[in-house]
mmCIF file of C-alpha atoms in Angstrom:
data_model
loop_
_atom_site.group_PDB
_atom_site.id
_atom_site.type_symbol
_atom_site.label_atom_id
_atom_site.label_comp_id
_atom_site.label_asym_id
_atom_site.label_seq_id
_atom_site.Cartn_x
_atom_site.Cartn_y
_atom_site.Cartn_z
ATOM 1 C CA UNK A 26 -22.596 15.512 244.419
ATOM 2 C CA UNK A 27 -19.623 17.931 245.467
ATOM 3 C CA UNK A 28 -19.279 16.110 248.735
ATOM 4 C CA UNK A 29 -18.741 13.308 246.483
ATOM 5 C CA UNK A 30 -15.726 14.901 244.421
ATOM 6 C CA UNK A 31 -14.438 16.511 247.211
ATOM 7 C CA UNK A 32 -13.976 13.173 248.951
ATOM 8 C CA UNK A 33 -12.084 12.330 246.129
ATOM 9 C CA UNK A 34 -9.680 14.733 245.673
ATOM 10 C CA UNK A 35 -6.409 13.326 246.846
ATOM 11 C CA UNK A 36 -4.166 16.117 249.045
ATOM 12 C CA UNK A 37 -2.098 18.643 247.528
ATOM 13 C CA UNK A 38 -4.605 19.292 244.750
ATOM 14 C CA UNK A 39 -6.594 22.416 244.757
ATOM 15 C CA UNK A 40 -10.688 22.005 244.696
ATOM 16 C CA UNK A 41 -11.302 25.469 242.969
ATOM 17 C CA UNK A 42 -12.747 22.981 239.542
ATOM 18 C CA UNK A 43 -14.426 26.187 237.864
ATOM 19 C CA UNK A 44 -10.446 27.103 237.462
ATOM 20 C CA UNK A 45 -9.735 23.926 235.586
ATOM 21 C CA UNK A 46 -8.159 22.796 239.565
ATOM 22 C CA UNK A 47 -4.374 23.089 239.668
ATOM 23 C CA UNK A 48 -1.977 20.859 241.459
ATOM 24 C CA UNK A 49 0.159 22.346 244.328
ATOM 25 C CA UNK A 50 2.228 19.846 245.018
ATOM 26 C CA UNK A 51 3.293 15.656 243.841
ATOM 27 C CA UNK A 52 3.519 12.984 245.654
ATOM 28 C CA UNK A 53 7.026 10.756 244.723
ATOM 29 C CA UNK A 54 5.793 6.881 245.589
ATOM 30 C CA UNK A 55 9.476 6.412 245.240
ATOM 31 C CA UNK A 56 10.476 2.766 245.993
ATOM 32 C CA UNK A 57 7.221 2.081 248.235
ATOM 33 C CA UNK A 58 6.048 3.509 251.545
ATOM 34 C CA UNK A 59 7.094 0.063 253.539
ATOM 35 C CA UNK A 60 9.216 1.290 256.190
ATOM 36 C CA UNK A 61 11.161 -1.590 256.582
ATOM 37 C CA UNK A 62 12.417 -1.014 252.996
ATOM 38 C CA UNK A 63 12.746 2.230 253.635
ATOM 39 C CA UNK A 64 15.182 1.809 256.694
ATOM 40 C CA UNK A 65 17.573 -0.656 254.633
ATOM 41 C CA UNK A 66 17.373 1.772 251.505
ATOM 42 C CA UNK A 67 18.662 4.671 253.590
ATOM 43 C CA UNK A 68 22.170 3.556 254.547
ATOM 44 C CA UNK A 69 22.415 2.088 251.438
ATOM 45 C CA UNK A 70 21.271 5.459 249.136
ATOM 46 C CA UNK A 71 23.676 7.743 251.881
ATOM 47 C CA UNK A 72 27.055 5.503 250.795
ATOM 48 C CA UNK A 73 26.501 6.043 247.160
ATOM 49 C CA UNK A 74 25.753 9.881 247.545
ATOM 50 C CA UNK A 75 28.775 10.047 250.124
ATOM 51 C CA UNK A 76 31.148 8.022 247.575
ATOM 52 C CA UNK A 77 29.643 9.615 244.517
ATOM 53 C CA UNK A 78 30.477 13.007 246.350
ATOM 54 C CA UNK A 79 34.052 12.492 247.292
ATOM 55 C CA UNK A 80 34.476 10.586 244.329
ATOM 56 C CA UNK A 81 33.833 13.412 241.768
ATOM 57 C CA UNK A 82 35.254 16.032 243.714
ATOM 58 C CA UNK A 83 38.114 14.451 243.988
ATOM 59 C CA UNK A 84 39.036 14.490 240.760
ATOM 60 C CA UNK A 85 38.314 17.991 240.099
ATOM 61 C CA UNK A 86 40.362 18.881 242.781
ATOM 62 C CA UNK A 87 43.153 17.116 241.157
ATOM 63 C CA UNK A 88 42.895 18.271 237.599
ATOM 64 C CA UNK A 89 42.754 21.629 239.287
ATOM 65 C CA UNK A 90 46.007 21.622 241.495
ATOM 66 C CA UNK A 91 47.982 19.611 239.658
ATOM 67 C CA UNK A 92 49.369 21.272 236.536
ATOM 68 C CA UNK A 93 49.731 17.774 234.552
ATOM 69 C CA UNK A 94 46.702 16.949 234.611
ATOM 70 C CA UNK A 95 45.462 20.362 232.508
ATOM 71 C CA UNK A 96 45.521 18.123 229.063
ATOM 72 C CA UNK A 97 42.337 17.807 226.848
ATOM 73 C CA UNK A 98 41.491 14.550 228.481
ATOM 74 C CA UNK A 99 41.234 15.459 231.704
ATOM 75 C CA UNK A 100 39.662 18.885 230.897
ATOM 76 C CA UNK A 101 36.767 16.632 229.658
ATOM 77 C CA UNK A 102 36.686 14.408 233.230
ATOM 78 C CA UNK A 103 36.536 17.465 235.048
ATOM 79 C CA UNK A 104 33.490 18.781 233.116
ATOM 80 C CA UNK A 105 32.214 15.050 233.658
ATOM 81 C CA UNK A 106 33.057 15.115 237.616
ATOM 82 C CA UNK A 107 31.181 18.592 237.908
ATOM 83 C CA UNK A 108 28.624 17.683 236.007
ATOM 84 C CA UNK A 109 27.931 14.041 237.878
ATOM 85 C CA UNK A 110 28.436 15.991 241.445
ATOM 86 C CA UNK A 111 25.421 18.203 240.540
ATOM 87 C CA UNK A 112 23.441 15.432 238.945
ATOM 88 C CA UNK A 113 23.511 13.246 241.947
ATOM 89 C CA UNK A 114 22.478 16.307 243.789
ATOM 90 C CA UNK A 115 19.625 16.801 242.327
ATOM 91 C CA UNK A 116 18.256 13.736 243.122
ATOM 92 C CA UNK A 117 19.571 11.856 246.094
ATOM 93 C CA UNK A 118 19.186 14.521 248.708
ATOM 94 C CA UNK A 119 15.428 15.078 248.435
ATOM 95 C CA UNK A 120 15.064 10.815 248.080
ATOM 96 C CA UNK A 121 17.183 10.464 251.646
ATOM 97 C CA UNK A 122 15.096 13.032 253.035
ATOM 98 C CA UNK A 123 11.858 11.749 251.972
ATOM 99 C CA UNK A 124 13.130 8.637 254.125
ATOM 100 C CA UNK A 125 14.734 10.210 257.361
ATOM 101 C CA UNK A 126 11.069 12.021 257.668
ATOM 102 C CA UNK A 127 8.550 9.983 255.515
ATOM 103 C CA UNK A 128 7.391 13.087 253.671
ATOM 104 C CA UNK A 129 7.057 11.808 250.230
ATOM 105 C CA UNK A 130 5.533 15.490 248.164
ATOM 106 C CA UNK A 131 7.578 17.989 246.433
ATOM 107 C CA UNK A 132 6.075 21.359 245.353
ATOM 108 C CA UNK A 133 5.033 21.976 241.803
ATOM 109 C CA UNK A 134 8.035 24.195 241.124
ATOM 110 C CA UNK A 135 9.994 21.945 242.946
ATOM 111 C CA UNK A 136 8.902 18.911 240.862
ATOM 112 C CA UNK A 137 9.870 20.925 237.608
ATOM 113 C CA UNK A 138 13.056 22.273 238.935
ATOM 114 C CA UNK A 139 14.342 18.647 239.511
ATOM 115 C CA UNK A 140 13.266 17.681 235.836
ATOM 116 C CA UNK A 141 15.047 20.700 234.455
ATOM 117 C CA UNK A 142 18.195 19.877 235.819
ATOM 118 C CA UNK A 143 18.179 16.012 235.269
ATOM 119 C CA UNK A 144 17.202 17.128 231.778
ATOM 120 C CA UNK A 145 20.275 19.269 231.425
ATOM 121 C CA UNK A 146 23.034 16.991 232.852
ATOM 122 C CA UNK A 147 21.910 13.677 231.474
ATOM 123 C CA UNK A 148 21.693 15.511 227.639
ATOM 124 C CA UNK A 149 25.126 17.298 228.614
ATOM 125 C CA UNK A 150 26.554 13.720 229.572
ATOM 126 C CA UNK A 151 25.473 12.540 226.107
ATOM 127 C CA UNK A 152 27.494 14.970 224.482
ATOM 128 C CA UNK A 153 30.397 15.004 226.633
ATOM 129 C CA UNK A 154 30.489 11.016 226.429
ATOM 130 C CA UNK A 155 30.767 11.818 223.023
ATOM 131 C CA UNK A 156 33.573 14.437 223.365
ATOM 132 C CA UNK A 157 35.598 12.043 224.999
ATOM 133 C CA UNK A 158 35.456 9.365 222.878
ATOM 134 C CA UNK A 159 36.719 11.371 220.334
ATOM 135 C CA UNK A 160 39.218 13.232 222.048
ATOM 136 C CA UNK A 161 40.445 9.213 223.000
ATOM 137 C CA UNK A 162 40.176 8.723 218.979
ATOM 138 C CA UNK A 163 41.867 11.567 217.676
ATOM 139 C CA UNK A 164 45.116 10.727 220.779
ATOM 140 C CA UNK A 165 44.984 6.906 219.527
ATOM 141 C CA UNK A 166 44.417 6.931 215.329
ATOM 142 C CA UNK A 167 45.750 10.495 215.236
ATOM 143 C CA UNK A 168 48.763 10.978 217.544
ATOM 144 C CA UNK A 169 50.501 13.084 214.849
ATOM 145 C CA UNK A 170 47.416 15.606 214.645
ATOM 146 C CA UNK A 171 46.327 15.470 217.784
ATOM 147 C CA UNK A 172 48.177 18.716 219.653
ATOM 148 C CA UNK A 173 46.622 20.817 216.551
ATOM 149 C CA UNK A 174 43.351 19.476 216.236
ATOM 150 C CA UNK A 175 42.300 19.203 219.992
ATOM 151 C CA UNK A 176 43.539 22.939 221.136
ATOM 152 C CA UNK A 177 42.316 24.928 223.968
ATOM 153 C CA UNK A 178 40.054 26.717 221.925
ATOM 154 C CA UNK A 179 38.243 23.551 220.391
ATOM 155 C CA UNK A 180 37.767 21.850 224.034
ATOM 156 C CA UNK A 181 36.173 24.703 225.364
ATOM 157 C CA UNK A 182 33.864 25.124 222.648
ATOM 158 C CA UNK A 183 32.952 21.164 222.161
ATOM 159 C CA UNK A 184 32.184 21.568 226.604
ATOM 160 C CA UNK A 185 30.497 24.367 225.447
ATOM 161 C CA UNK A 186 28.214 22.882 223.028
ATOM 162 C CA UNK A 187 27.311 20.014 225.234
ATOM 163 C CA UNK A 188 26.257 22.477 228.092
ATOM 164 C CA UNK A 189 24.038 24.561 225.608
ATOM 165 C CA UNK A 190 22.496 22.243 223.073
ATOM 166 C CA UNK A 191 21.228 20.425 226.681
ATOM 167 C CA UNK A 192 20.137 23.749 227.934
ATOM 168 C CA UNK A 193 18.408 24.944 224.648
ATOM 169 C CA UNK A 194 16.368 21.107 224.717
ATOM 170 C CA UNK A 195 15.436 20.921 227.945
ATOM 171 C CA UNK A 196 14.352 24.317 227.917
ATOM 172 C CA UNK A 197 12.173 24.100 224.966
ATOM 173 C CA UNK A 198 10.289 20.520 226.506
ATOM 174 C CA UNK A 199 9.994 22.623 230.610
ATOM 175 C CA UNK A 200 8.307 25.964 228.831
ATOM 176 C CA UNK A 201 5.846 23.461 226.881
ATOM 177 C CA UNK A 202 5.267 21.184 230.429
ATOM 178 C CA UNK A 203 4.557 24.391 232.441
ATOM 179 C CA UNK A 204 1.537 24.930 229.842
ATOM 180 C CA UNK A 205 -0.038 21.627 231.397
ATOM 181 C CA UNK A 206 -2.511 21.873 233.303
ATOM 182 C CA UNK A 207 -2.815 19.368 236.359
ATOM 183 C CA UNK A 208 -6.429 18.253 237.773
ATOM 184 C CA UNK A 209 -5.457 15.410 239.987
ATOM 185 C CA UNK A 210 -3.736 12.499 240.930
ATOM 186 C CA UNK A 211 -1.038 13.799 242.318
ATOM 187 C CA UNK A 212 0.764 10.362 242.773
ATOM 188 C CA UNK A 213 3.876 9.892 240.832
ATOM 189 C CA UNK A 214 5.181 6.450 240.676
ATOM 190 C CA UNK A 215 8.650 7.052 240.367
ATOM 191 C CA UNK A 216 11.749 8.363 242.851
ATOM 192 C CA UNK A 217 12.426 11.350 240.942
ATOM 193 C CA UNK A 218 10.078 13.867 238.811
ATOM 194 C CA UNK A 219 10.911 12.688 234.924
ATOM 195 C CA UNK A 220 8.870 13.547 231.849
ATOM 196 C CA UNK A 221 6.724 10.466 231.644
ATOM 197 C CA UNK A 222 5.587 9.988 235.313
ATOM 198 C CA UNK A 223 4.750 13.893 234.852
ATOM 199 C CA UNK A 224 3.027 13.470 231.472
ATOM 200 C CA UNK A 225 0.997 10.817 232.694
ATOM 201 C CA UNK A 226 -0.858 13.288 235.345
ATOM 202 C CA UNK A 227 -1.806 15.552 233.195
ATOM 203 C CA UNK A 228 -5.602 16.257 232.310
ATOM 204 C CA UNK A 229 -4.779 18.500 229.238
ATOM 205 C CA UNK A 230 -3.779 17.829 225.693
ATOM 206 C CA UNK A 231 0.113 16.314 225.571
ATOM 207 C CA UNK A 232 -0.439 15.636 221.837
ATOM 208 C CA UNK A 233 1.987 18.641 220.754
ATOM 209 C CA UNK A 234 4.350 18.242 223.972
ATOM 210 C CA UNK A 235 5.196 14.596 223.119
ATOM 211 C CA UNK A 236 5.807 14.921 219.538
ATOM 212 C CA UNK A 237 8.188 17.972 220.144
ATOM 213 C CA UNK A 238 9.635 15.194 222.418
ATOM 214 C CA UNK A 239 9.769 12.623 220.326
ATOM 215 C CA UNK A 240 11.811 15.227 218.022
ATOM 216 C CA UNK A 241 14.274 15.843 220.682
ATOM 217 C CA UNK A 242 15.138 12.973 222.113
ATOM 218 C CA UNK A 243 16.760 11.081 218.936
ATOM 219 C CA UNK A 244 17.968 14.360 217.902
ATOM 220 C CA UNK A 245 19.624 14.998 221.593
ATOM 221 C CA UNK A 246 21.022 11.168 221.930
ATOM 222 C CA UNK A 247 21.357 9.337 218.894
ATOM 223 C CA UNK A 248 24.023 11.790 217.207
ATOM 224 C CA UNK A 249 26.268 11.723 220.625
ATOM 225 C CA UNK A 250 25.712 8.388 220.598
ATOM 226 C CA UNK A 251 26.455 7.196 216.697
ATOM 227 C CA UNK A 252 29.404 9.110 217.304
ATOM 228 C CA UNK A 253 30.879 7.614 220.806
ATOM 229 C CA UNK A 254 30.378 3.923 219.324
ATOM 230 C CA UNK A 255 31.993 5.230 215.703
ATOM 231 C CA UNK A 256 34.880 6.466 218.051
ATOM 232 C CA UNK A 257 35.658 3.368 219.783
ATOM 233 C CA UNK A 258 35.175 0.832 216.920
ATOM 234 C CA UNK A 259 37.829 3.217 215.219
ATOM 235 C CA UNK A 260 39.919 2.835 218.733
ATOM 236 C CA UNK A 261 39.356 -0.899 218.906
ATOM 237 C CA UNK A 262 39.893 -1.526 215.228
ATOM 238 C CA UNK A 263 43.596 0.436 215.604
ATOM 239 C CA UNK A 264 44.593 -1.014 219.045
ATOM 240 C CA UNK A 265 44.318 -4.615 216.281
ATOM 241 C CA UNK A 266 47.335 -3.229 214.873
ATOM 242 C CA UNK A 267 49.430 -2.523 217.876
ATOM 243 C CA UNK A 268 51.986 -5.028 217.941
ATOM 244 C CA UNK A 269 53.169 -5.512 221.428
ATOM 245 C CA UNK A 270 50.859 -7.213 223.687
ATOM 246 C CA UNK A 271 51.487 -5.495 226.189
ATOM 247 C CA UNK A 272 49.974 -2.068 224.883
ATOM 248 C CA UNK A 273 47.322 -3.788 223.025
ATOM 249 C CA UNK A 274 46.446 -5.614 226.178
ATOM 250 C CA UNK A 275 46.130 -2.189 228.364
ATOM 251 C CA UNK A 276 44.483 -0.340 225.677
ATOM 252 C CA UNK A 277 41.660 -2.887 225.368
ATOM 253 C CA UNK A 278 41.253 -2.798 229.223
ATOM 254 C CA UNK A 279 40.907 1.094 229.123
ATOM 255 C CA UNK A 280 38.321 0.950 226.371
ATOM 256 C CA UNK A 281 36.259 -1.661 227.750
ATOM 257 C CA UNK A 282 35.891 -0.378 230.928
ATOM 258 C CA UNK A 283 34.952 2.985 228.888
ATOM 259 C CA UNK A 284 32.318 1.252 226.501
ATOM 260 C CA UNK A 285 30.866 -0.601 229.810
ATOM 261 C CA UNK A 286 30.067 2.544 231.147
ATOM 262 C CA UNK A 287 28.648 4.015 227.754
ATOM 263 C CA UNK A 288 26.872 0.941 227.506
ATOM 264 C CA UNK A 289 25.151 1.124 230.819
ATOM 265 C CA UNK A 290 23.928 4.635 230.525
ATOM 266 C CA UNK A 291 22.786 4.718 226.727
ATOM 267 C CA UNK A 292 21.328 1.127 227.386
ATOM 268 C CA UNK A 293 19.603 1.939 230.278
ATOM 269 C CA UNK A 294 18.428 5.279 228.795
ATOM 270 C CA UNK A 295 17.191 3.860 225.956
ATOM 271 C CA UNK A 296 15.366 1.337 227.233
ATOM 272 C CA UNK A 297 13.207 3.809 229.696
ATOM 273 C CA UNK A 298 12.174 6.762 226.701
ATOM 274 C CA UNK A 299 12.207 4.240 223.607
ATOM 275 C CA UNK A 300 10.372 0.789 224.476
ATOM 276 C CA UNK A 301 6.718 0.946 224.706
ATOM 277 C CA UNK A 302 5.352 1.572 227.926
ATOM 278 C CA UNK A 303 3.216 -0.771 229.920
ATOM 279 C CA UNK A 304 2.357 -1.124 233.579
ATOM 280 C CA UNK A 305 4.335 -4.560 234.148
ATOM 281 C CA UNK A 306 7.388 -2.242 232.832
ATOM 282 C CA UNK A 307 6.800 0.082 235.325
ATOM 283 C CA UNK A 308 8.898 -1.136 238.158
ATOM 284 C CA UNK A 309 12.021 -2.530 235.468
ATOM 285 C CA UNK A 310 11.997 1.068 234.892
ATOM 286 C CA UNK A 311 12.498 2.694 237.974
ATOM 287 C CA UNK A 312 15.590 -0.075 238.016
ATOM 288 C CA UNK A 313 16.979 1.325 234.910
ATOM 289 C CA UNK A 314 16.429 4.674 235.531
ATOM 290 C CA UNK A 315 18.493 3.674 239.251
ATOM 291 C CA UNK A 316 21.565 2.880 236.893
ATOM 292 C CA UNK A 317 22.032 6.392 234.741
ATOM 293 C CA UNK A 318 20.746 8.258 237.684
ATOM 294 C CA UNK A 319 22.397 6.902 240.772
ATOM 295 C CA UNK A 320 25.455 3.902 239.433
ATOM 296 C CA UNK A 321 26.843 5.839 236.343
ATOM 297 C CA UNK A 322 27.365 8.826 238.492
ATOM 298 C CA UNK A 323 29.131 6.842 241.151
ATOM 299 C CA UNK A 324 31.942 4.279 238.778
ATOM 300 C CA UNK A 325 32.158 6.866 236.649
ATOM 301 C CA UNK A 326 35.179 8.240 238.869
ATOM 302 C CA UNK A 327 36.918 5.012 239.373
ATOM 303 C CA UNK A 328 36.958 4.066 235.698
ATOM 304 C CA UNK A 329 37.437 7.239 233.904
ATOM 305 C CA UNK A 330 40.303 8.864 236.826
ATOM 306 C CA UNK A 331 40.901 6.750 239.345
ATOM 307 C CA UNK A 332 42.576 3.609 237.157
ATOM 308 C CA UNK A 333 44.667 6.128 235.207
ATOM 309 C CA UNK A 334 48.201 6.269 236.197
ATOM 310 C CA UNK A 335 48.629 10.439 236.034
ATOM 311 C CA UNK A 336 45.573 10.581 238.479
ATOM 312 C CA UNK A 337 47.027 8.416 241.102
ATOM 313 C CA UNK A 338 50.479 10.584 241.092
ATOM 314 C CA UNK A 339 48.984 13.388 241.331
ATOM 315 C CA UNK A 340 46.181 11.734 244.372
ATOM 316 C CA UNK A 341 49.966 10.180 245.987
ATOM 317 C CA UNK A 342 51.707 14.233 245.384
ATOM 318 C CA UNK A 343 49.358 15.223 247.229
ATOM 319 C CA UNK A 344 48.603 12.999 250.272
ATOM 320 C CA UNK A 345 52.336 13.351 250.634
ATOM 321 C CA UNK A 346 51.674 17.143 250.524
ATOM 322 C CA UNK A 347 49.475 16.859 253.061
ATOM 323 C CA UNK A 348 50.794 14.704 255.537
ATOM 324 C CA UNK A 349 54.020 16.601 255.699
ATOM 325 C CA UNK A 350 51.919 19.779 256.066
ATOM 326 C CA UNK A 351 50.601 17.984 259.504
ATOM 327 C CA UNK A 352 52.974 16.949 260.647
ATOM 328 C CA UNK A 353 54.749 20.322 260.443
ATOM 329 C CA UNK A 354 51.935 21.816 262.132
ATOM 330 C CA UNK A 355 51.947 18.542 265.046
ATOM 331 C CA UNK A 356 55.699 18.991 265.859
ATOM 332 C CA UNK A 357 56.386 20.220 269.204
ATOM 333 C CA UNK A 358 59.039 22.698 267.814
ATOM 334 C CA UNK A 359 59.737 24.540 264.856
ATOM 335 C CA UNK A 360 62.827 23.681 262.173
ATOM 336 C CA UNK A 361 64.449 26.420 263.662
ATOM 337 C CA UNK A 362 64.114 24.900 267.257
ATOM 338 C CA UNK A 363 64.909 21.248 266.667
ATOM 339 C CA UNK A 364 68.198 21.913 264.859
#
C-alpha cells in the first residue's frame, strides 16, 4: 500500500504524510509543454517585455528630467510607469525562462512571492486608475479649482493611499494562504501563481480564506472603479458642452483611448475573480488574465504619455540633447580647435 501512494506522489511534493505532506515546490503548466508553441511564444513574450520595459521607463525618465512635466498628471503616469515596470517584472521573466530551459516549477516561497506582488500592483493600479480619472475631472469640470484642490500634498497622499490600501489587502489574503496546507498536486494550470490556481491545490479548509476574499475584492475594485467611470461620464458629459469642434473632437479622442484601457483591465479582471468558474473557462481565462497582466502594461505608455503633446517635447528636448552631446564627443577637435 505505500508503494502504491508513493508512486503517486507527483515531484516536488514531500512524502513525510504523518506531517500532513507539504509541497516544496509548483509546477506552472503555463501555456502547454508543446515545444513548438513554446519556440513561437518566446520571441513573441521577449518583444512585449522589451517594449513594455523601454516603454515605461521612458516616461519616468521624462517626467523626471524635464521640469514641465512635474504637474499632477504626470506625477500620476509616473507612479503608473513604475508601477507597470515592476508588474511586468514579476511575471514575464520567470515565464521566458521557463521557455529558454523548459523548467516549468517555482519554489513555494517563490510561488507566493509572485502572488504578493501581482496582488499589490494590480490593487494599486485600481486605485491609481482611479486617481487619474479624477485628477482628468477636476482639470476638465473644475479648471477654476483645480491648482487648489489637486496640490502637492493631496497627490502624494491619494499615490499614497493606492500603494497602502493594496499593501494592507494583499497582505491580509498572503498571511491567511501561508496557513494552507498543501498535500499534492503540485500542477498549476496557469502562467503565473494567482489566488485561484493556488486555492484549488490546497487539501485544507479555504472556507474562511475565500470569504475574507470575497470581502476584499469588491471592497478593493468596485470603489476605484465606480469612481473612474463616475469621472469620465462627468468628463464626457462636459466635453458635450464645448463648443468648438475642434476641442470637443480631441478631448473625446483622449478619453476614449483612456476608458479603452480602463475597460480592458476592469473587464478582463472582472471577468477572471467574478464569473463562476468552470473547467471549459479555464483556458478563456488564462487569455484574460494575458490582457491585465501582459497588454495593459505594454499600451498603457503609448496612450497615457506617448500621444500627449508635452511628452513628445520633452522625448524631441532630449534626443536633441543627446545627439549634440555625441557629436561633441565624435568631433575630431574641440570648439576651441576648430575656430
Amino acid at each position: 500500500m505505500d508503494n502504491e501512494i508513493k508512486d503517486e506522489v507527483h515531484p516536488g511534493v514531500s512524502t513525510e504524510w504523518g506531517n500532513q505532506t507539504a509541497v516544496r515546490e509548483f509546477v506552472l503548466l503555463g501555456f502547454g509543454n508543446i515545444w513548438e508553441i513554446q519556440v513561437l511564444l518566446f520571441p513573441v513574450f521577449l518583444t512585449i517585455y522589451i517594449l513594455t520595459m523601454v516603454g515605461n521607463i521612458l516616461i519616468l525618465v521624462l517626467i523626471v528630467v524635464d521640469h514641465r512635466l512635474h504637474t499632477p498628471m504626470y506625477f500620476f503616469l509616473g507612479n503608473l510607469s513604475c508601477l507597470e515596470t515592476c508588474y511586468t517584472s514579476s511575471i514575464l521573466p520567470r515565464m521566458l525562462a521557463s521557455f529558454v530551459t523548459g523548467d516549468e516549477t517555482i519554489s513555494f516561497s517563490g510561488c507566493f512571492t509572485q502572488y504578493f506582488f501581482f496582488g499589490l500592483l494590480s490593487g494599486s493600479e485600481c486605485c491609481l486608475l482611479a486617481a487619474m480619472s479624477y485628477d482628468r475631472y477636476l482639470a476638465i469640470c473644475k479648471p477654476l479649482h483645480y491648482a487648489s484642490l489637486m496640490n502637492g500634498r493631496f497627490c502624494l497622499q491619494l499615490a499614497a493611499m493606492s500603494w497602502t490600501s493594496s499593501f494592507l489587502a494583499i497582505s491580509i489574503t498572503i498571511v491567511l494562504m501561508l496557513n494552507l496546507t498543501f498535500c499534492g498536486p503540485n500542477e498549476m494550470d496557469h502562467f503565473f501563481c494567482d489566488f485561484i490556481p493556488i486555492v484549488k491545490l490546497s487539501c485544507s479548509d479555504t472556507f474562511m480564506l475565500e470569504v475574507v476574499a470575497a470581502v476584499l475584492l469588491p471592497l478593493w475594485t468596485f470603489p476605484p472603479f465606480l469612481l473612474t467611470i463616475t469621472s469620465y461620464i462627468c468628463i464626457i458629459t462636459t466635453i458635450l458642452t464645448i463648443s468648438s469642434t475642434t476641442k470637443r473632437q480631441k478631448a473625446f479622442s483622449t478619453c476614449s483611448s483612456h476608458l479603452t484601457v480602463v475597460t480592458i483591465f476592469y473587464g478582463t479582471l472582472f471577468i477572471v475573480y467574478m464569473v463562476p468558474k468552470k473547467d471549459t473557462l479555464r483556458d478563456l481565462d488564462k487569455a484574460f488574465s494575458f490582457f491585465y497582466t501582459v497588454l495593459t502594461p505594454l499600451i498603457n505608455p503609448f496612450i497615457y504619455s506617448l500621444r500627449n503633446k508635452e511628452v513628445k517635447e520633452a522625448l524631441t528636448k532630449v534626443v536633441a540633447k543627446f545627439c549634440v552631446v555625441k557629436e561633441i564627443q565624435t568631433s575630431p577637435c574641440s570648439c576651441f580647435q576648430c575656430k
